[in-house]
mmCIF file of C-alpha atoms in Angstrom:
data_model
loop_
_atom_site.group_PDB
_atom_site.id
_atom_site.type_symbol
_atom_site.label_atom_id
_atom_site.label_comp_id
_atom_site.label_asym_id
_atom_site.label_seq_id
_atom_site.Cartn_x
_atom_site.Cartn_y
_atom_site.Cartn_z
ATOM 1 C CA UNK A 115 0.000 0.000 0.000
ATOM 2 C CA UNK A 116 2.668 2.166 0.558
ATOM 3 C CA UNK A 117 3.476 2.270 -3.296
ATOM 4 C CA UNK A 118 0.176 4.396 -3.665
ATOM 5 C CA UNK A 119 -1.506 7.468 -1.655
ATOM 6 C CA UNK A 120 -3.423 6.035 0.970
ATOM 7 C CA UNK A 121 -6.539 7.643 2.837
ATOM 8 C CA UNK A 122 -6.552 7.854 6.706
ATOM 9 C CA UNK A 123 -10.441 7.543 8.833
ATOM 10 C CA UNK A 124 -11.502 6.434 12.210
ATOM 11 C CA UNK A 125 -15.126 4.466 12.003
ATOM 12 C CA UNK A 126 -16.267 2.707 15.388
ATOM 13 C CA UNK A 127 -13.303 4.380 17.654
ATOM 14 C CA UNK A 128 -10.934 2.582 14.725
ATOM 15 C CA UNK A 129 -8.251 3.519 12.548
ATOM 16 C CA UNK A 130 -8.926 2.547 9.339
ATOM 17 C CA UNK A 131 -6.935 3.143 5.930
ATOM 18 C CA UNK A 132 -6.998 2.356 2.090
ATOM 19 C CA UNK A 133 -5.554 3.297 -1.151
ATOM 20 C CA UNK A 134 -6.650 6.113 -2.070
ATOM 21 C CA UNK A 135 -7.303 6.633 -6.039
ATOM 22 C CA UNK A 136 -7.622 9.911 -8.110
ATOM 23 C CA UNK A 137 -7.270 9.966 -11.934
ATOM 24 C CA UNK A 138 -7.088 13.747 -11.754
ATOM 25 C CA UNK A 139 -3.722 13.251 -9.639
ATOM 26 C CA UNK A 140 -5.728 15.066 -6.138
ATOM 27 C CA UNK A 141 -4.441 14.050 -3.142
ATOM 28 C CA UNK A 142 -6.616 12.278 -0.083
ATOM 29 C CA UNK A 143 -8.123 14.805 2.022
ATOM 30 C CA UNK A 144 -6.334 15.011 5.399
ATOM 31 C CA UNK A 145 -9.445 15.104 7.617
ATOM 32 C CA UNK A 146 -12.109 12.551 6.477
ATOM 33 C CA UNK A 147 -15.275 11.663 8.702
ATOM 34 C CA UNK A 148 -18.407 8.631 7.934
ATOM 35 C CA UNK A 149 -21.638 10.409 6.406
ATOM 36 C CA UNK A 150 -24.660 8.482 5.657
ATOM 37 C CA UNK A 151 -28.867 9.613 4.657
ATOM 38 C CA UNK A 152 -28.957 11.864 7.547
ATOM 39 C CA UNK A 153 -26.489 14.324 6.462
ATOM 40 C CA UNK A 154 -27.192 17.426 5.186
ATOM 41 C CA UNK A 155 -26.852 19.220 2.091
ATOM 42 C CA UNK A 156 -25.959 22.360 4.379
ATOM 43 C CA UNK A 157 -23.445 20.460 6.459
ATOM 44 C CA UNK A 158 -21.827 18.437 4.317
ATOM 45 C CA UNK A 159 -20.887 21.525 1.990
ATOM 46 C CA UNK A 160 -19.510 23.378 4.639
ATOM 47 C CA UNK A 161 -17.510 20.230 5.131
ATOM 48 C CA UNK A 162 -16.585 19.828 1.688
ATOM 49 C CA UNK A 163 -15.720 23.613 1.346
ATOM 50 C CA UNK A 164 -13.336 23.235 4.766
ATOM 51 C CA UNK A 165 -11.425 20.320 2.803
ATOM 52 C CA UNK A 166 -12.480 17.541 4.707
ATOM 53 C CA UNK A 167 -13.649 14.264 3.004
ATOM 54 C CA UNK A 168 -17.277 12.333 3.517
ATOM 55 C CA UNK A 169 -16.784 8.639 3.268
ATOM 56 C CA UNK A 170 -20.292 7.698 2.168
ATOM 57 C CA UNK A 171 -22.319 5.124 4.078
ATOM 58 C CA UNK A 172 -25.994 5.671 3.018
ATOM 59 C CA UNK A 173 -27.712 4.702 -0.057
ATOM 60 C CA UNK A 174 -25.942 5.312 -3.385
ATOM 61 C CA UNK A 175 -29.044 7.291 -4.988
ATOM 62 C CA UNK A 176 -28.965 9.697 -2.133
ATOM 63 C CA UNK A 177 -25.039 10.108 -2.427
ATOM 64 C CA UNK A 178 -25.772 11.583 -6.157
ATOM 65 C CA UNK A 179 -28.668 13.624 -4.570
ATOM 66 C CA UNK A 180 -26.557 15.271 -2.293
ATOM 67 C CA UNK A 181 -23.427 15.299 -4.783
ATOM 68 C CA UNK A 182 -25.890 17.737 -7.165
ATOM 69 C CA UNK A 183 -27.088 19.620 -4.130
ATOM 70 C CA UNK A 184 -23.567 20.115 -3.613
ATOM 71 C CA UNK A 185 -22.989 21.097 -7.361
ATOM 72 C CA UNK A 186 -25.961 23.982 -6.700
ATOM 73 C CA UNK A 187 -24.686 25.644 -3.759
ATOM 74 C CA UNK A 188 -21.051 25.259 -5.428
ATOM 75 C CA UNK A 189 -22.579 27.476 -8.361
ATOM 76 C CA UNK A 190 -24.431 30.495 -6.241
ATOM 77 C CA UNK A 191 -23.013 33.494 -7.433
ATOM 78 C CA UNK A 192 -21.551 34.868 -4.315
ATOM 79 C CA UNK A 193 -23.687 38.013 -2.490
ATOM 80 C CA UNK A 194 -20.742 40.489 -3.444
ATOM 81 C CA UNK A 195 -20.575 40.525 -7.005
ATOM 82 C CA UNK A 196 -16.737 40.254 -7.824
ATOM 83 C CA UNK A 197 -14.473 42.993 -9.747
ATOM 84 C CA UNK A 198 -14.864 41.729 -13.498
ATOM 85 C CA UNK A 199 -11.678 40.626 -14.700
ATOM 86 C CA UNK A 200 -9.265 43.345 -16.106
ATOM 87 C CA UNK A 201 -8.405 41.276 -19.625
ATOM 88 C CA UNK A 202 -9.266 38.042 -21.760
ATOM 89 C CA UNK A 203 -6.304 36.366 -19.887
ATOM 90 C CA UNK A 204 -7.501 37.361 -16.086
ATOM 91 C CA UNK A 205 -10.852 35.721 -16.953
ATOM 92 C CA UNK A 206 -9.585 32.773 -18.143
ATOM 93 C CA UNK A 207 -6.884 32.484 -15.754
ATOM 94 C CA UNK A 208 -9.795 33.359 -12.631
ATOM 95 C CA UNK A 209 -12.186 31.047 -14.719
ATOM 96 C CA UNK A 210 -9.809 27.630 -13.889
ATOM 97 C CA UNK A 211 -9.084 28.710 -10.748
ATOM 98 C CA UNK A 212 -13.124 28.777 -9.914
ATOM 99 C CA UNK A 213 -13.159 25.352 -12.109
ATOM 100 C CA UNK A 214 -10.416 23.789 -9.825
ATOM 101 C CA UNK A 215 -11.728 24.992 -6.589
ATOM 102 C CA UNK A 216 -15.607 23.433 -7.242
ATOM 103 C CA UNK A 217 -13.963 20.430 -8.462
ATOM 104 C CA UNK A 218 -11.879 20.078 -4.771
ATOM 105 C CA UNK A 219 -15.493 21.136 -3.653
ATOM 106 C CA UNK A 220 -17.363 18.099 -4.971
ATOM 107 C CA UNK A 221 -14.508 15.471 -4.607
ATOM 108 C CA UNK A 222 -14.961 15.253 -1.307
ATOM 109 C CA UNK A 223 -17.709 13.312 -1.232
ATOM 110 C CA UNK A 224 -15.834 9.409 -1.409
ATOM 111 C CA UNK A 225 -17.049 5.841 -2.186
ATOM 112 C CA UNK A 226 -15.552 2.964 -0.475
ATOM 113 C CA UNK A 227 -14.678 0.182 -3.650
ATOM 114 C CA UNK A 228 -14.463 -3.231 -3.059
ATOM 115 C CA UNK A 229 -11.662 -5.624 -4.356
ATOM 116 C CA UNK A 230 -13.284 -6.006 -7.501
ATOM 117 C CA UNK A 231 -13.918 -2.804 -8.227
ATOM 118 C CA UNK A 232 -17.927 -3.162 -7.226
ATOM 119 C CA UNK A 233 -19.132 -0.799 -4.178
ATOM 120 C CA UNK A 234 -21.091 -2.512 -1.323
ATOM 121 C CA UNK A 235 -23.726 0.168 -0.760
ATOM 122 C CA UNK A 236 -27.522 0.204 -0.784
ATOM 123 C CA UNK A 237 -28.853 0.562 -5.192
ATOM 124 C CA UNK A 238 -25.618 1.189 -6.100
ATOM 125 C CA UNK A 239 -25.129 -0.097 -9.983
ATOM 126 C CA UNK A 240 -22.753 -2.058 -11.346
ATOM 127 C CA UNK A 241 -19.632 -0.165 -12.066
ATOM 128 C CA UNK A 242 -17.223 -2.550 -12.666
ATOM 129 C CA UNK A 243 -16.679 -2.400 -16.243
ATOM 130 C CA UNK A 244 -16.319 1.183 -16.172
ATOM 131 C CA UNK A 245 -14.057 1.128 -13.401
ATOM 132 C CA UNK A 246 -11.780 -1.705 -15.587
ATOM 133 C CA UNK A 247 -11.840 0.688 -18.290
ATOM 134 C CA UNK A 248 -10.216 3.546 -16.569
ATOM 135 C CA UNK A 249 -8.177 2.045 -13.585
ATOM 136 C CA UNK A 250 -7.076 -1.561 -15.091
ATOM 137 C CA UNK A 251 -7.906 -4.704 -13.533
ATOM 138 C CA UNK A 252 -8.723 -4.628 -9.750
ATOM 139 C CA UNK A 253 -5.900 -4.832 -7.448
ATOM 140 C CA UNK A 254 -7.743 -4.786 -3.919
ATOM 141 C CA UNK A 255 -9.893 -1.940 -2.377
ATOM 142 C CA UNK A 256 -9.929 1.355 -2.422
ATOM 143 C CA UNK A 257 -11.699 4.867 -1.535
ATOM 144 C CA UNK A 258 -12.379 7.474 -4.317
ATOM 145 C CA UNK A 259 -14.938 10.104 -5.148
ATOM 146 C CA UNK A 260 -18.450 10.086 -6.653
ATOM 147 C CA UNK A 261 -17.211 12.787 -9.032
ATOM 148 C CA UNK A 262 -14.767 10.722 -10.166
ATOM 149 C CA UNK A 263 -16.475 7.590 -10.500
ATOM 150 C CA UNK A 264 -19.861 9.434 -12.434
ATOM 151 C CA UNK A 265 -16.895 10.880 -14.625
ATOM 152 C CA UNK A 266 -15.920 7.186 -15.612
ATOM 153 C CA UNK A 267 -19.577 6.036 -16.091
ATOM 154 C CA UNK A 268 -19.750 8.569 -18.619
ATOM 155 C CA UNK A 269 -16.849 7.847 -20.380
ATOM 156 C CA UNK A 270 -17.983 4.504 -20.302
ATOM 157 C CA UNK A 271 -21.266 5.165 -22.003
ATOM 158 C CA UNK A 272 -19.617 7.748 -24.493
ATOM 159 C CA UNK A 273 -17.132 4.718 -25.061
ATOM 160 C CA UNK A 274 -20.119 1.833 -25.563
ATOM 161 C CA UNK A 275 -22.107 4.327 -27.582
ATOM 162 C CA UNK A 276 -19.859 6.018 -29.711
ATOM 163 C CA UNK A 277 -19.476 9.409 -31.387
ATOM 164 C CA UNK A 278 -21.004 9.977 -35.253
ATOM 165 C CA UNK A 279 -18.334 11.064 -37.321
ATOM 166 C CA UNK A 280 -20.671 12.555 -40.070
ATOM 167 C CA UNK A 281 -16.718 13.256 -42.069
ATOM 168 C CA UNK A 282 -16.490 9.417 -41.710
ATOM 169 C CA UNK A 283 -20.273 8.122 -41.848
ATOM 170 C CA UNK A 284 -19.175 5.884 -39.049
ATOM 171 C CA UNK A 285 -18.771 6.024 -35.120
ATOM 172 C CA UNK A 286 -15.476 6.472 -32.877
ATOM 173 C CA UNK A 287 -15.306 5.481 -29.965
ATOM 174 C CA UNK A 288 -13.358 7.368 -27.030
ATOM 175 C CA UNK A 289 -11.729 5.591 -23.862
ATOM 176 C CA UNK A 290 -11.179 7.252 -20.782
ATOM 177 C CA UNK A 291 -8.649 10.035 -20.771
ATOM 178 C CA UNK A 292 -8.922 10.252 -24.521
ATOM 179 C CA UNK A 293 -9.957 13.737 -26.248
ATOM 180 C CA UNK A 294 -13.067 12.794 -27.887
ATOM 181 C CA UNK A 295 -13.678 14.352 -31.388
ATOM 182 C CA UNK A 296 -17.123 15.545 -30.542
ATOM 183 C CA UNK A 297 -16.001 19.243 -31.939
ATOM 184 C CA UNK A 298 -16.433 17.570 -35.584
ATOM 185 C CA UNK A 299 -15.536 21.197 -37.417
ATOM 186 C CA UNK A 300 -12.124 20.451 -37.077
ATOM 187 C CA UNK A 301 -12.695 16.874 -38.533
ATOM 188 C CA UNK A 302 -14.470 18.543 -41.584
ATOM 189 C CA UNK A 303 -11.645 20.234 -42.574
ATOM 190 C CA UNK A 304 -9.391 17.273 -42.638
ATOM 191 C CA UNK A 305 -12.068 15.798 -45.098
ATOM 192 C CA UNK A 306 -12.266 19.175 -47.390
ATOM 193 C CA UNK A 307 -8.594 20.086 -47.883
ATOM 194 C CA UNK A 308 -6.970 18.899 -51.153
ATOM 195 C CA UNK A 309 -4.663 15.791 -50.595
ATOM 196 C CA UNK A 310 -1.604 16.483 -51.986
ATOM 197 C CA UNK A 311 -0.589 11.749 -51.652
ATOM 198 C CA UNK A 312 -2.515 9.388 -51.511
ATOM 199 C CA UNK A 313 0.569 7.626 -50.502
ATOM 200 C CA UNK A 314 1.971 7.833 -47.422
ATOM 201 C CA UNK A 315 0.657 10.337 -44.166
ATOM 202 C CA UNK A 316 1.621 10.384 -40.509
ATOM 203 C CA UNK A 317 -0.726 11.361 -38.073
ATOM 204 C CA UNK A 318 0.695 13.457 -35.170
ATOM 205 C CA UNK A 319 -0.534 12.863 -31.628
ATOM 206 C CA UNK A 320 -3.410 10.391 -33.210
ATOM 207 C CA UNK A 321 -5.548 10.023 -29.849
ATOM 208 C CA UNK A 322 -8.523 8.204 -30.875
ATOM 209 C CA UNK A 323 -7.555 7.698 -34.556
ATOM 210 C CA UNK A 324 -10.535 9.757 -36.097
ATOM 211 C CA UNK A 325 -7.937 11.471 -38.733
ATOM 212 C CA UNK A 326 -5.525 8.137 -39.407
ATOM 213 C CA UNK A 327 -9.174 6.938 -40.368
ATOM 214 C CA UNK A 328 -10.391 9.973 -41.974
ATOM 215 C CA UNK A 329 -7.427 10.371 -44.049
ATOM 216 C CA UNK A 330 -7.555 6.145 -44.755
ATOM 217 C CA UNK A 331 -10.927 6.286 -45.675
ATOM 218 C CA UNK A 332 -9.877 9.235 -48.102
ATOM 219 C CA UNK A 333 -7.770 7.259 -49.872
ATOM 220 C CA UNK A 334 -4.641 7.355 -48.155
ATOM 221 C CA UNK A 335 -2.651 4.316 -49.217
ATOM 222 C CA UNK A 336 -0.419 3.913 -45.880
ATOM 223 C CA UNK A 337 -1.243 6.193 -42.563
ATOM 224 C CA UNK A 338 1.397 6.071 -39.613
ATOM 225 C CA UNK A 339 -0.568 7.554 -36.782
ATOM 226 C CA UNK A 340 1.888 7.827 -33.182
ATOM 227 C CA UNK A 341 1.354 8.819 -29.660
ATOM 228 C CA UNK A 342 2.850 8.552 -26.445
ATOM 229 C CA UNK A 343 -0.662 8.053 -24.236
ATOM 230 C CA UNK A 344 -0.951 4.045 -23.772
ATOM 231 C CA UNK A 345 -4.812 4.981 -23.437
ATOM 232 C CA UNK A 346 -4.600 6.569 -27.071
ATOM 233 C CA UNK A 347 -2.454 4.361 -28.666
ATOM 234 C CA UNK A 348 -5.403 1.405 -27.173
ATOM 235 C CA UNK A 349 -8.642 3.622 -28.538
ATOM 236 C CA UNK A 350 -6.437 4.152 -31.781
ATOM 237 C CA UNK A 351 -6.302 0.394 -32.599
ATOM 238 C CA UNK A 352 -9.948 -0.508 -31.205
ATOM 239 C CA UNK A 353 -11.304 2.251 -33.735
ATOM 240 C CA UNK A 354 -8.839 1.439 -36.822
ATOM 241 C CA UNK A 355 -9.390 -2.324 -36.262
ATOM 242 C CA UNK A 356 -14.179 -2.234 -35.674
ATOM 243 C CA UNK A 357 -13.512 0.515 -39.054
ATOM 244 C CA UNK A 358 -11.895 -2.269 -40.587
ATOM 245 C CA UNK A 359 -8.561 -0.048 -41.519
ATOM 246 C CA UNK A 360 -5.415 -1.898 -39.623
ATOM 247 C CA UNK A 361 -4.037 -2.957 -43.252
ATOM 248 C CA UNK A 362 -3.675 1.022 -44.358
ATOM 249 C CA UNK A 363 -3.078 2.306 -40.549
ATOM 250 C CA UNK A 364 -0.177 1.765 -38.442
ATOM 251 C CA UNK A 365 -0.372 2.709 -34.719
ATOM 252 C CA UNK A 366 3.031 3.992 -33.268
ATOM 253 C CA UNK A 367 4.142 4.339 -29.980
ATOM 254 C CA UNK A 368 6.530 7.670 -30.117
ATOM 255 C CA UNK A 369 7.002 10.957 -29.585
ATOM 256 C CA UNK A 370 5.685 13.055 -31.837
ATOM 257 C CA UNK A 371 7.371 11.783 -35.292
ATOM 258 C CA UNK A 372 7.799 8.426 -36.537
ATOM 259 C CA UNK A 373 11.127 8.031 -38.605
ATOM 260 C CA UNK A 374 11.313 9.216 -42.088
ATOM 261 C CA UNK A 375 9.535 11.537 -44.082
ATOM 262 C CA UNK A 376 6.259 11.752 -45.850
ATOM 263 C CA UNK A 377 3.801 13.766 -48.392
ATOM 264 C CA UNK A 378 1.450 14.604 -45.914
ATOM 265 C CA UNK A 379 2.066 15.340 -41.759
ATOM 266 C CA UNK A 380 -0.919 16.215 -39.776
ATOM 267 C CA UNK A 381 -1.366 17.435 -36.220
ATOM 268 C CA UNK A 382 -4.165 18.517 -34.058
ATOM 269 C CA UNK A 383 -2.608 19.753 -30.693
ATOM 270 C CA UNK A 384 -4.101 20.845 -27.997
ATOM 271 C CA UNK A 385 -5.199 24.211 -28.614
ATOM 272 C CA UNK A 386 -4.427 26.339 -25.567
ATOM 273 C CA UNK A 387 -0.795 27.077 -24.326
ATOM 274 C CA UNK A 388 -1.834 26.756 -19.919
ATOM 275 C CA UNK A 389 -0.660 23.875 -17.766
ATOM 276 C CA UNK A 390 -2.782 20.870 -17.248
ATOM 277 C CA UNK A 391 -4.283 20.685 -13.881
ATOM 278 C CA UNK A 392 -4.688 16.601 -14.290
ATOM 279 C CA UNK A 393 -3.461 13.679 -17.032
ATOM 280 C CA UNK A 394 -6.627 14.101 -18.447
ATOM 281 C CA UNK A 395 -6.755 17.556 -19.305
ATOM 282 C CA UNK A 396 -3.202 17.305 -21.713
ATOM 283 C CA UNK A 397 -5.365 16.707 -24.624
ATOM 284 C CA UNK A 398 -6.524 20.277 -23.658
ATOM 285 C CA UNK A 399 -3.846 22.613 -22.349
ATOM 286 C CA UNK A 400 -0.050 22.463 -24.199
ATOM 287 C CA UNK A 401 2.030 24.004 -21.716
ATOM 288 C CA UNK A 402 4.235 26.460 -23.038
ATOM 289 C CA UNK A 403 2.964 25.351 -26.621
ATOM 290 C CA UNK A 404 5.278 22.236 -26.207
ATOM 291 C CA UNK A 405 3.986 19.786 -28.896
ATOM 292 C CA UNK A 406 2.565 22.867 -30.887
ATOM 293 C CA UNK A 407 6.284 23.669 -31.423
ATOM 294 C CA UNK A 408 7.821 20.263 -31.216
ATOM 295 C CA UNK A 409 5.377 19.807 -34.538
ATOM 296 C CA UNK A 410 6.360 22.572 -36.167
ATOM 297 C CA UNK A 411 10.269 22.551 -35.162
ATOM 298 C CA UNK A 412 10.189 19.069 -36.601
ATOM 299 C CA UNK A 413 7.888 19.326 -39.366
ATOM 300 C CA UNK A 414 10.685 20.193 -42.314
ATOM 301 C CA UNK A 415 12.585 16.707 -41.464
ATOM 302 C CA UNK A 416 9.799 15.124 -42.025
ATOM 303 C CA UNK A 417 7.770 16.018 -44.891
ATOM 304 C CA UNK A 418 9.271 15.440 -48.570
ATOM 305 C CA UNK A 419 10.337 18.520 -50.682
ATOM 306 C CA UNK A 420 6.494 19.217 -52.199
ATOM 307 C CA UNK A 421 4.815 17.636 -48.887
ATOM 308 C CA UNK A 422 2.295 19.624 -46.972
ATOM 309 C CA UNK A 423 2.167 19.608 -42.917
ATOM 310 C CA UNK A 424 -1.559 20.311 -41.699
ATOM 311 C CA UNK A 425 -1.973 21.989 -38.621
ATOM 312 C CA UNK A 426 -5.534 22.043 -37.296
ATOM 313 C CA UNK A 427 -5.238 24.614 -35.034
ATOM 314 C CA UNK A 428 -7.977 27.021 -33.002
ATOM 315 C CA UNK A 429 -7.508 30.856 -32.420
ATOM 316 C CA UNK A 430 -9.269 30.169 -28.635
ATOM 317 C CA UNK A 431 -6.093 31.425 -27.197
ATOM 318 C CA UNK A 432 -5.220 34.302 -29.410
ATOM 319 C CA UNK A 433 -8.799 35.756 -28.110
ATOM 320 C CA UNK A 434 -7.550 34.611 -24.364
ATOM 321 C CA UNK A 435 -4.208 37.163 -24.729
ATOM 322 C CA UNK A 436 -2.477 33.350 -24.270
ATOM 323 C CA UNK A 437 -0.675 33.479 -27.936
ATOM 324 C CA UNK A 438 -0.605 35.943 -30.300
ATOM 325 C CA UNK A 439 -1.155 35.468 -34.118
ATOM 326 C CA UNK A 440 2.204 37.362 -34.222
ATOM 327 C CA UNK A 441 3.995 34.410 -32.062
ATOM 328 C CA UNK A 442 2.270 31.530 -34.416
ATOM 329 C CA UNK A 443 3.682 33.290 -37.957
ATOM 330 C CA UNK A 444 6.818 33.646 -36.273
ATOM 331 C CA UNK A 445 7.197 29.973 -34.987
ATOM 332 C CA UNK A 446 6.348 29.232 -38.490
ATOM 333 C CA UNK A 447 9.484 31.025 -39.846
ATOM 334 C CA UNK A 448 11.586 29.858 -37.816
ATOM 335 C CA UNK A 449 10.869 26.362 -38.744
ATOM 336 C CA UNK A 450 11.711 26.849 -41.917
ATOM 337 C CA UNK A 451 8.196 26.620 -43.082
ATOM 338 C CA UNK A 452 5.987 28.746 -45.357
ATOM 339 C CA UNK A 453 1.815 29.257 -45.492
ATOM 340 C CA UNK A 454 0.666 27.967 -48.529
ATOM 341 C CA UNK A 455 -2.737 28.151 -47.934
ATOM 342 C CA UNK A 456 -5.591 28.012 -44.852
ATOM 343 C CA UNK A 457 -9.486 26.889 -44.158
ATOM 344 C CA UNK A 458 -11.449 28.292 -41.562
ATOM 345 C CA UNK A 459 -14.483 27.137 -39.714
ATOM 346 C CA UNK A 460 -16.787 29.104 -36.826
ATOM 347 C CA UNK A 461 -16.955 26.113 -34.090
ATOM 348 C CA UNK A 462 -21.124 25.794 -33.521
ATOM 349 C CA UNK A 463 -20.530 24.163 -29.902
ATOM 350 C CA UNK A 464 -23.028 25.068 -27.625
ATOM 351 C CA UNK A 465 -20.790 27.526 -25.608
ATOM 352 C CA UNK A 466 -20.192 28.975 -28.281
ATOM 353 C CA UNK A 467 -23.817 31.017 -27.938
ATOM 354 C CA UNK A 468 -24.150 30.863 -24.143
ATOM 355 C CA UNK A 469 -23.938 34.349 -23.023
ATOM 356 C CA UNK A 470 -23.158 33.181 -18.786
ATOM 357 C CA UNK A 471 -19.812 31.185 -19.683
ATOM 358 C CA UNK A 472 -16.760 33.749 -18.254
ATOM 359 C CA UNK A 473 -15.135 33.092 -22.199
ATOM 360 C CA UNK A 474 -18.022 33.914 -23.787
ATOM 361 C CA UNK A 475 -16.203 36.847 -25.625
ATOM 362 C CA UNK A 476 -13.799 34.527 -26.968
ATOM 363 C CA UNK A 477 -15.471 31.826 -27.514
ATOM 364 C CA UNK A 478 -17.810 33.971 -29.573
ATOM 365 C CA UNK A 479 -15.003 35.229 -31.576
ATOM 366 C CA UNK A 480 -13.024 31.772 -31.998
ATOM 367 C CA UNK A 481 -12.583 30.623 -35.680
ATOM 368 C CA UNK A 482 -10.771 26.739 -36.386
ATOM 369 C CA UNK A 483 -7.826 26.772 -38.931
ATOM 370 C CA UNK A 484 -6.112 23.809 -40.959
ATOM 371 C CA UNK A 485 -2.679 25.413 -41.722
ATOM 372 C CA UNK A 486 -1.305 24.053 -44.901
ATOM 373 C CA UNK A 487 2.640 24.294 -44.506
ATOM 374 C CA UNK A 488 5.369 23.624 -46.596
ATOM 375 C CA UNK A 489 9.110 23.693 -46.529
ATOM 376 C CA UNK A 490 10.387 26.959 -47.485
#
């Protein structure tokens, strides 16, 4: 036990421990005390707000009851309306520290897990599968939060269900801790822009294969799609192999490039240049525009002389004051590379029109690009 974090309680006038599990990387809350049906919503959020965990007891149903009358009072706009932010960047910077500090909010209501992953409380469903899915194969029991656990029934579903790929006319299906491609304007420009081979293309950072397939389905004779993320390189093959594509797509375990070069290089990086506050969240945030630049800095090795790179890229955090157009043209440059020509798309997310979100203004204002680059 001592390889993992491990959560601390006393129940009955004993002292009782067990791992402790958090795919967001939070650690156990110091302080943790037994709640069951008779807690309230009142009290147990003034617990939750002072850091200190619930390990739940009761009924399962009335767990999520209290877990969304939790969520309510974690939303009430405070009584003293607060200074609006000063820039695009303050609001989005204020805007994840809100996000982080609800999220510490709500994971403090905990689930005891049994050694095989099932939870011994009254109408509480089968999660078993779903916990397989996301932590592996159980390995004896464990404490973790509600939050967490209705996080990885949804994934499950999305994962069972599927996402239509109208680009493809097919589903993909996401795994847990996989970006899933449910912004499809992004995947319609991969299926609009003029292939310049229908030999040979690597996909950069492939995730859950919906361009390696795209670009197969397109005609693409050969597609070499890599990633470092063992849960993308596992949703990469389950998609290529139900679409029926593992003889024209090869799934790659490396960083970034794969060796040699190729007609046609695609990459869809995370959009926004802010640190990842979990594992989950680096399909989001590029820290210091890491990969963004790692694709571009190695792009010229790795395309041939009349190849084109394809960089699907969103202008989110040019409207956040995160990266300027200026800084994107200039990375550009330096690598050597030229614009040869560009597609835009509005997103039409729902976020996009909602008028409460902090980013609205940006969001509002945010248009998708596909870059086509070339060597200089």
């Amino acid at each position: 036990m001592s390889e993992y974090p491990v959560i601390n309680w006393i129940e009955a006038s004993e002292a009782h421990s067990a791992r402790w599990r958090s795919e967001s990387g939070v650690p156990p809350p110091k302080r943790v005390v037994i709640a069951d049906d008779h807690m309230t919503a009142d009290a147990a959020f003034r617990l939750a707000s002072e850091g200190t965990g619930m390990l739940w007891r009761g009924d399962f149903q009335n767990a999520r009851q209290l877990l969304q009358a939790l969520a309510r009072r974690a939303d009430r706009k405070p009584k003293k309306p607060r200074a609006p932010a000063s820039s695009p960047t303050e609001a989005f910077h204020l805007h994840r520290q809100a996000q982080s500090q609800r999220a510490r909010t709500l994971g403090m209501l905990l689930l005891p897990f049994e050694d095989d992953h099932s939870i011994s409380l009254r109408r509480a469903p089968d999660v078993r599968q779903a916990c397989v899915e996301a932590y592996g194969p159980a390995d004896g029991p464990y404490v973790a939060s509600l939050r967490e656990l209705l996080g990885l029934i949804g994934a499950h579903e999305w994962r069972k269900k599927g996402v239509e790929i109208p680009a493809l006319g097919d589903r993909i299906h996401p795994h847990y801790g996989v970006f899933s491609p449910v912004r499809g304007e992004y995947v319609g420009l991969v299926a609009e822009a003029p292939l310049p081979s229908l030999s040979l293309a690597f996909d950069i950072g492939t995730g859950t294969g919906v361009l390696a397939a795209l670009l197969a389905r397109r005609g693409v004779m050969r597609v070499v799609a890599t990633d470092q993320d063992s849960r993308a390189l596992a949703c990469a093959r389950e998609n290529l192999a139900r679409l029926g594509l593992t003889g024209q797509v090869e799934v790659m375990e490396t960083d970034l490039f794969p060796e040699g070069r190729a007609p046609l290089v695609i990459c869809n990086p995370p959009w926004v240049p802010a640190r990842p506050s979990s594992s989950i969240e680096h399909a989001v945030y590029d820290p210091d525009s890491r990969m963004l630049r790692g694709f571009l800095g190695g792009l010229a090795a790795h395309l041939e002389p009349k190849g084109e790179g394809w960089l699907i890229l969103s202008d989110l955090a040019e409207h956040l004051g995160l990266r300027s157009r200026t800084e994107l043209l200039a990375a550009i440059d330096e690598a050597g590379l030229k614009v040869v020509g560009r597609m835009d798309v509005r997103p039409h997310h729902p976020r996009v029109s909602d008028a409460a979100d902090p980013l609205h203004a940006a969001r509002a204002a945010e248009v998708t690009s596909l870059w086509r680059l070339a060597i200089r």
